Every structure is written in structure tokens, then in C-alpha cells.
Coordinates of C-alpha atoms and ligand atoms in Angstrom, one line a residue:
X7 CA 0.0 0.0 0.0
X8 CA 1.0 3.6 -0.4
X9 CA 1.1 4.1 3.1
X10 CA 3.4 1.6 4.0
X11 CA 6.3 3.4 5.5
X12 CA 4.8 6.4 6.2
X13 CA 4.9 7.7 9.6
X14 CA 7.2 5.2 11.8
X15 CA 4.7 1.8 11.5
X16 CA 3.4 0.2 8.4
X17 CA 0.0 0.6 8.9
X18 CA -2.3 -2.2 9.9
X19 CA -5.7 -2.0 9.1
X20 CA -8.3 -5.0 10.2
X21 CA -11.6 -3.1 9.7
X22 CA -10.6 -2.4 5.9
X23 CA -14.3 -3.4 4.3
X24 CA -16.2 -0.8 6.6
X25 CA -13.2 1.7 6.0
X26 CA -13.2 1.6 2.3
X27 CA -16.9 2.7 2.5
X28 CA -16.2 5.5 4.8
X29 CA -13.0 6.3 2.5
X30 CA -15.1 7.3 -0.1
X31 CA -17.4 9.9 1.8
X32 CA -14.8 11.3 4.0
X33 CA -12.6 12.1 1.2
X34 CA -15.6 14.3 -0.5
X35 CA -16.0 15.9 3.0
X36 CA -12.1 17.4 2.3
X37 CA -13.2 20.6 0.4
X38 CA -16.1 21.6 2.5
X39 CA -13.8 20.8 6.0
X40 CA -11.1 23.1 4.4
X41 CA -13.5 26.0 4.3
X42 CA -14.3 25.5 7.5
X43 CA -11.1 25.0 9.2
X44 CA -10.9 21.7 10.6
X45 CA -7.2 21.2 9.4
X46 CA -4.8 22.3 11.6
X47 CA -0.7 21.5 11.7
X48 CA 1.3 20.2 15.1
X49 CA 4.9 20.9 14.8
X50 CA 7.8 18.1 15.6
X51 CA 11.5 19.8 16.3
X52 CA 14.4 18.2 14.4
X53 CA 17.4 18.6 17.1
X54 CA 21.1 18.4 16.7
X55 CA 22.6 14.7 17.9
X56 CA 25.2 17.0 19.3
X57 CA 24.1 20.3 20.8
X58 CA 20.6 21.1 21.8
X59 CA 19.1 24.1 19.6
X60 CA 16.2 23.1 18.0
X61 CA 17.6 23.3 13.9
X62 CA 14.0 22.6 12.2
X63 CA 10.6 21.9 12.8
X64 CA 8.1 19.2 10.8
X65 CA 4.9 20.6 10.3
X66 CA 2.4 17.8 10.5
X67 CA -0.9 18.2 9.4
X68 CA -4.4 17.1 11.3
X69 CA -7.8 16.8 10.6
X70 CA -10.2 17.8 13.3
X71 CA -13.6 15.5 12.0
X72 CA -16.8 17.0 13.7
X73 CA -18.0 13.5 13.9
X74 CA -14.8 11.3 14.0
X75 CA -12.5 13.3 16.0
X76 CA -8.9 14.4 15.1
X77 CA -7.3 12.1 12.5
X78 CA -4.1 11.1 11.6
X79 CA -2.8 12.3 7.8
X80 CA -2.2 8.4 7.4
X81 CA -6.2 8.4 7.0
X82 CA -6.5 11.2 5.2
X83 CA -3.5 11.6 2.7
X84 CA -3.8 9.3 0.4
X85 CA -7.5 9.8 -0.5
X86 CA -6.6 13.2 -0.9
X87 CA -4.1 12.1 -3.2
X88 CA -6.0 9.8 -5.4
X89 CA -9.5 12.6 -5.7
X90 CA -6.7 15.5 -6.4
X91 CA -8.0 17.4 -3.1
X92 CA -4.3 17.0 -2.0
X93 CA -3.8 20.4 -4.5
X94 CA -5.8 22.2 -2.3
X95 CA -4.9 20.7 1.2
X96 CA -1.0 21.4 0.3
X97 CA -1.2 24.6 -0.1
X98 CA -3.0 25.1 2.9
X99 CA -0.4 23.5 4.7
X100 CA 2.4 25.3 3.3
X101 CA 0.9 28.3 4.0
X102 CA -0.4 27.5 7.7
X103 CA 3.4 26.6 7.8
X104 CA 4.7 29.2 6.6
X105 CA 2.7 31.9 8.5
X106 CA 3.9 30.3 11.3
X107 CA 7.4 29.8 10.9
X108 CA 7.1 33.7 10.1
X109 CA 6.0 34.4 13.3
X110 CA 8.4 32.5 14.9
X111 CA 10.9 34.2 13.2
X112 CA 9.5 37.5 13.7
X113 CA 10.0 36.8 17.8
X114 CA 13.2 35.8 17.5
X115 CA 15.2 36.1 14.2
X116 CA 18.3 34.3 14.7
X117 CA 16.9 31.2 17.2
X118 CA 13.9 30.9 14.9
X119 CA 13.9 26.9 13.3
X120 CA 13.7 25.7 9.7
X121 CA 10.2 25.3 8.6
X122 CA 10.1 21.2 6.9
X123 CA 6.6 20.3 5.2
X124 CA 5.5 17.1 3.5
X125 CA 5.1 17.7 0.2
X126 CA 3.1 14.6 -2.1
X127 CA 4.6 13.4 -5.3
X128 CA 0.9 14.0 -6.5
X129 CA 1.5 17.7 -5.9
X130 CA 5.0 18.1 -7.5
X131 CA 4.2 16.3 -10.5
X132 CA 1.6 19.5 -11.0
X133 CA 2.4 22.4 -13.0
X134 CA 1.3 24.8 -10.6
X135 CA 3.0 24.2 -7.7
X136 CA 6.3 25.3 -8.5
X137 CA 4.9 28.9 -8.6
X138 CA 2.7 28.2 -5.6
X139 CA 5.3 27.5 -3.7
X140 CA 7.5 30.8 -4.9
X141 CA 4.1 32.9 -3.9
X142 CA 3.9 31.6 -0.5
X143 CA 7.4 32.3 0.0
X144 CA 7.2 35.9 -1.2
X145 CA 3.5 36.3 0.6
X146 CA 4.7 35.4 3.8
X147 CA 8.0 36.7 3.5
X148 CA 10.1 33.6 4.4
X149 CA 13.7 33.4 2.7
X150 CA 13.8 30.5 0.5
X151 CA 16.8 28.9 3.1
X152 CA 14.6 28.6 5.6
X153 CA 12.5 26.7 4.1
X154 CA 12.7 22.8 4.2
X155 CA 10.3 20.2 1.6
X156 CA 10.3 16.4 2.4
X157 CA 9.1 14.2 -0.7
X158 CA 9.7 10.5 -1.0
X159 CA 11.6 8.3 -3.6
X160 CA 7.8 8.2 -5.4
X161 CA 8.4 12.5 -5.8
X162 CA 11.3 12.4 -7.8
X163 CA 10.6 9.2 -10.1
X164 CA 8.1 10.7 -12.7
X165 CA 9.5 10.5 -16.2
X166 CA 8.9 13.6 -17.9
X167 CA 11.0 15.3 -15.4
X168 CA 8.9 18.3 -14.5
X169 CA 8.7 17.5 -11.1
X170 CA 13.1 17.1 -11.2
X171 CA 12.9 20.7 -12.9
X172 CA 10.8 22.3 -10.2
X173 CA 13.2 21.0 -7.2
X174 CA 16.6 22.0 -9.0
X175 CA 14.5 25.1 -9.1
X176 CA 13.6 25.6 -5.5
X177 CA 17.1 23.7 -4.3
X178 CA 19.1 26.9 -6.6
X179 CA 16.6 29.4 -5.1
X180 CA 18.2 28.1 -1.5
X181 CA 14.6 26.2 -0.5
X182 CA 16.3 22.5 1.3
X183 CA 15.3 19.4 -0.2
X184 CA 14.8 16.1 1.8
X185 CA 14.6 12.7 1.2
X186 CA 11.5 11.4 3.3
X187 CA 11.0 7.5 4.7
X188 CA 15.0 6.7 3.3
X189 CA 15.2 2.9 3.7
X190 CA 11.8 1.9 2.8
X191 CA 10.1 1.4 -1.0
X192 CA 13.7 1.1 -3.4
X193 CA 16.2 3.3 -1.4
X194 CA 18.5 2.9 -4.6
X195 CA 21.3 4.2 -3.2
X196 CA 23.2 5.3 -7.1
X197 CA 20.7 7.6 -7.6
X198 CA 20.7 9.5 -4.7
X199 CA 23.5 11.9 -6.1
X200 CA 21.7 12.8 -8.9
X201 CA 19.0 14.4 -7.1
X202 CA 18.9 18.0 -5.7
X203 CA 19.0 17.0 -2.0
X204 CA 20.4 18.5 1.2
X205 CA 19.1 16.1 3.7
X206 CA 17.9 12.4 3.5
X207 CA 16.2 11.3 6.1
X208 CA 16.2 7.4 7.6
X209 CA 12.9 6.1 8.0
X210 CA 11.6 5.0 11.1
X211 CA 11.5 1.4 10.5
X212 CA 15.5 1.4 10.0
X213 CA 16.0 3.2 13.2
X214 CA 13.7 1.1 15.1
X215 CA 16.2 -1.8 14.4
X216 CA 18.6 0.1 16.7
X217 CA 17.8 -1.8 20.3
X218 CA 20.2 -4.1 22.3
X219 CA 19.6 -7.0 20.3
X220 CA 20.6 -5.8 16.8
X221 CA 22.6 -7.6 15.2
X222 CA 26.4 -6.1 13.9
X223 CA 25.0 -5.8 10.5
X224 CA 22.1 -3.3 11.3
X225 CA 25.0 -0.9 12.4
X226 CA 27.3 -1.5 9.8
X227 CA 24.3 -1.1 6.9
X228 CA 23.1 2.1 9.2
X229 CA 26.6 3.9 9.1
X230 CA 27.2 3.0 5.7
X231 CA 24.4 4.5 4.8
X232 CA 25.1 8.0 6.8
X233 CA 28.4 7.6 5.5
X234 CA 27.2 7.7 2.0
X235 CA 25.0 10.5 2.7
X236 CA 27.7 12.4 3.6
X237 CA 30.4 11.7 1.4
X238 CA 27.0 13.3 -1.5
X239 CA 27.3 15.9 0.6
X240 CA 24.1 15.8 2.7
X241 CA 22.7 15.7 6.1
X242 CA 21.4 12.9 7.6
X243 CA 18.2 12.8 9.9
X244 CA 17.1 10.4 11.9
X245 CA 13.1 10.6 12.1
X246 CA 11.4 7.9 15.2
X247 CA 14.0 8.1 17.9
X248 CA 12.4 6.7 20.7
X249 CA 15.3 5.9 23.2
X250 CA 18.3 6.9 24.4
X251 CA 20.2 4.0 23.0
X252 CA 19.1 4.8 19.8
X253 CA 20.1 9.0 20.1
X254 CA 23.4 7.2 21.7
X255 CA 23.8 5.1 18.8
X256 CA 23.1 7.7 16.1
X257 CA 25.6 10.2 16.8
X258 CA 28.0 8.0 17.5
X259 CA 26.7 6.5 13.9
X260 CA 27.6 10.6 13.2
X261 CA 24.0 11.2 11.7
X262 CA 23.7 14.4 12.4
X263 CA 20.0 15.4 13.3
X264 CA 17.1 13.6 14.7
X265 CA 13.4 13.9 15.5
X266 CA 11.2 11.5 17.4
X267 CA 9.1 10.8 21.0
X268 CA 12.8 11.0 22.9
X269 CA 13.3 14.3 21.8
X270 CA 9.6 15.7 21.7
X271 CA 6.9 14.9 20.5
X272 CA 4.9 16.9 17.9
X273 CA 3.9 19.7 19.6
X274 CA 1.1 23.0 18.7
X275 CA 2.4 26.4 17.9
X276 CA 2.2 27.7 21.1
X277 CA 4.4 24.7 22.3
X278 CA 7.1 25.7 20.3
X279 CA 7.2 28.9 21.0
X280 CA 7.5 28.1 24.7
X281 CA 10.5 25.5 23.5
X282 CA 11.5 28.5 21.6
X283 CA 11.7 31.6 24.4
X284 CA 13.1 29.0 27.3
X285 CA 15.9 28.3 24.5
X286 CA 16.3 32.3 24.3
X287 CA 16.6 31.9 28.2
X288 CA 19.6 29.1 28.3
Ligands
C2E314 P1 6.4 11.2 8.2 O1 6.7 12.3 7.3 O2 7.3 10.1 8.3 O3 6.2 11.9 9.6 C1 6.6 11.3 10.8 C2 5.5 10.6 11.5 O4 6.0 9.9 12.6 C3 4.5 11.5 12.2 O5 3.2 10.9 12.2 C4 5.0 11.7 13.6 O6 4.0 12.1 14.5 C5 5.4 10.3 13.8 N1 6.4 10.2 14.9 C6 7.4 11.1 15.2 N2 8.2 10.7 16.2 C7 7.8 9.4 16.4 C8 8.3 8.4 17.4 O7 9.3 8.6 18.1 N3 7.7 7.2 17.4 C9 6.6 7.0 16.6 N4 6.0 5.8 16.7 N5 6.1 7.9 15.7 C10 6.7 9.1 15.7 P2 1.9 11.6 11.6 O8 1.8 13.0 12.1 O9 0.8 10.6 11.9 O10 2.2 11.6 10.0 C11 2.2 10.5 9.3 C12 2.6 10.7 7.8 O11 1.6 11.6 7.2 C13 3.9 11.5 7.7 O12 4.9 10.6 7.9 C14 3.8 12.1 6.3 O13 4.2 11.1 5.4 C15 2.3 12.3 6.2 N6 1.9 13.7 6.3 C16 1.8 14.4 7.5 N7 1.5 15.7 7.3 C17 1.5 15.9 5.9 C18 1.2 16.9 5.0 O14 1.0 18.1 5.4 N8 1.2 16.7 3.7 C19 1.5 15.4 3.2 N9 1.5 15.3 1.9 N10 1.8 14.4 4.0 C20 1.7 14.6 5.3
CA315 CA1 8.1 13.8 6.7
CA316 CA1 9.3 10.3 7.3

């Protein structure tokens, strides 16, 4: 499925008859809730392995249902997706995101994070969204640097190119790109250094084989693969770290950032600002 490997688990789904039903109705709902604001974003800081200021945050979006309560994106994304409501939903997001990392930056220019937002290979195959993205940008007033798009493998694999043109195009205006989920779907490492990329990210799955029972090899196929991404010259972020032994095993791995439950979790607005202003206070 196309959600496989998103977020840290596969997802497991035994009530998928009664769900398919509801997939179809909810995903019609997506224009209408829109309008009326049920989306909203929760933000997860990206920290250093070594040193402590927050360096990005992941804007995650939400859906507040008036009858179903708030779901996840892994319910909602990929119906989105297949209807083409995704158009619309993105650029909601990367504008919620934006607006806010502009405000965050307006408090506090210099200690103010990297805004990172999921971007769907639906929406970067479209012509628009180049100059959508470029708009926001200039609307909001955030400089192109500090702005940070995760895709997947999926993103960068159309064959006409246009969606290759549209990141070399963002990634020379300054905007970083980052490899999402890295070590799930093909994860062919040769390619990797043709793409315009500043940061790959290992998915959750491969850093949830760090525990006390892994065997040699998960280390050794781990650091290789940090070691790869930085001999291309990019950052490597480590998304699901969930225990010490994992942070410990990381850096000494020399990945360089990491996000997950150990860390924080994803957190509101307001709960980054506070993260933000006690980080002024250190
Ligand atoms: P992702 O990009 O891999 O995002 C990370 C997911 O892992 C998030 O789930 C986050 O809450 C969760 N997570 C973070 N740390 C931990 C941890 O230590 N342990 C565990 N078990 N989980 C952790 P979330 O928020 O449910 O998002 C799931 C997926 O939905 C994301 O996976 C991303 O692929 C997609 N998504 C989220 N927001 C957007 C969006 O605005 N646009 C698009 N296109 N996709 C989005
Ligand atoms: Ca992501
Ligand atoms: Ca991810």
C-alpha cells in the first residue's frame, strides 16, 4: 500500500471493508472541512545529535472531523491524493506553515527553526506548484533557506521530469530538499547523487532496528548509509528516535539530526514557541 512506511509503522488495518466505504465519503468531506477549518498543523523539532538548539521543525498536518474526532494524515492523505483534493490541502499547509514559521521568526530572528513540510509526489508532479510554492514564500515573506520540503523516492521518479525541474529550481533558489521514509520502498542508493537534496532522512523502521539485540549488521548497513549521505554531501536525519540507545547510537553512527518521542513529540504552535523563548533563556 501507499502508506506503508509512512509515519514510523506500516499501517495495519483489520476493519478495511467498513473503511473503504467510509474512505469514499470522507474524502468528498475534504473541500467543504477546508473551508471551515478543521485542518490544523502540530509541529515536531528536528534537534542536533550533538548540541541542543532546536535546527528545524516538521509541520504535520491534522484533521479535526466533527463526527470522527482528530485524524491522523495516514487516513486522510492518500484519498486526498487519489480525488486531487491534495492540490488544495497542500497549499493550505504550506501556508499554515509558513505563516507560522514567520511568526516565529518575527519573535526571535536568529533562534527561529527551519520550517520542513510534506510535500506529495501528486503535488509536485503539477504544474502549478512550483509557482505556488514561490508565492507563498514571497506572501509570507520567508527566505527560500529557511524553508525545508520532504518528498519520497515516489516524488522524484516521474519521467517527464517536470517534477526534477521544479526542485533544481527551489534547491538553486536556497529552499532545502529532503529525502523522506529513506530505507523503505527502493532506497536505490546510485541515484541518490543525482538528485537536488540537502538532507535524507532514515525512516523510522530502520532506526527502530537500533535496540540491544541488533545484530552487527544493522550498524554496519546504518553507518554505511550516513556515510554515503555524507560523502553526497548531505545531512542525515534520523526521524522515530524513541530511546536513548538509539540518540546514543546515532551520533556515534555521526547522523547528524534527529526527530522522534525522545526528543519531543509533535507539539502546537504555542508549544514551540514556549520551547523556543526557554531556549532564548539558556
Ligand atoms: P512522516 O513524514 O514520516 O512523519 C513522521 C510521523 O512519525 C508523524 O506521524 C509523527 O507524528 C510520527 N512520529 C514522530 N516521532 C515518532 C516516534 O518517536 N515514534 C513513533 N512511533 N512515531 C513518531 P503523523 O503525524 O501521523 O504523520 C504520518 C505521515 O503523514 C507523515 O509521515 C507524512 O508522510 C504524512 N503527512 C503528515 N503531514 C502531511 C502533510 O501536510 N502533507 C503530506 N503530503 N503528507 C503529510
Ligand atoms: Ca516527513
Ligand atoms: Ca518520514
Amino acid at each position: 500500500a501507499k502508506s506503508a512506511g509512512r509515519g514510523c509503522y506500516a499501517v495495519f488495518d483489520p476493519a478495511r471493508g467498513r473503511r473503504e466505504h467510509a474512505r469514499a465519503e470522507l474524502s468528498a468531506a475534504i473541500p467543504e472541512a477546508l473551508a471551515a477549518g478543521e485542518f490544523f498543523l502540530d509541529y515536531q523539532p528536528i534537534v542536533p545529535l550533538s548540541g541542543d538548539r532546536i535546527d528545524a521543525v516538521e509541520a504535520l498536518v491534522r484533521w479535526r472531523h466533527p463526527d470522527l474526532g482528530v485524524l491522523s494524515p495516514v487516513e486522510f492523505i492518500d484519498l486526498a491524493e487519489d480525488d486531487g483534493h491534495i492540490m488544495a490541502l497542500g497549499a493550505y499547509v504550506l501556508m499554515q506553515a509558513c505563516r507560522a514559521a514567520r511568526r516565529w521568526y518575527d519573535l526571535d530572528p536568529e533562534g527561529a527553526p527551519i520550517i520542513s513540510v510534506n510535500v506529495s509526489a501528486v503535488e509536485v508532479a503539477d504544474p502549478s506548484w512550483l509557482t505556488r510554492v514561490e508565492k507563498t514564500l514571497t506572501e509570507t515573506g520567508i527566505p527560500p533557506h529557511r524553508l525545508q520540503l520532504e518528498l519520497t523516492e515516489r516524488a522524484f521518479m516521474a519521467d517527464d521530469g517536470g517534477p526534477l525541474a521544479a526542485l533544481r529550481a527551489l534547491a538553486d533558489a536556497g529552499v532545502r530538499i529532503a529525502l523522506d521514509d529513506f530505507g523503505t520502498g527502493y532506497s536505490n542508493l546510485a541515484y541518490l547523487g543525482q538528485l537536488p537534496l540537502q538532507v535524507v532522512k532514515l525512516a523510522g523502521p530502520f532506526v527502530q532496528r537500533i535496540r540491544d539485540s541488533a545484530g552487527a549488521t544493522d550498524f554496519v548497513v546504518l553507518e554505511s548509509i550516513v556515510g554515503l549521505t555524507h560523502a553526497l554531501g548531505f545531512t542525515a536525519t534520523a526521524e522515530c528516535v524513541e530511546t536513548r540507545f538509539q540518540a546514543e547510537q546515532l551520533r556515534a553512527l555521526h547522523c547528524d539530526t534527529a526527530q522522534g518521542w525522545y526528543f519531543h513529540r509533535p507539539l502546537t504552535e504555542e508549544g514551540v514557541t514556549e520551547l523556543l523563548e526557554g531556549q532564548r533563556r539558556d
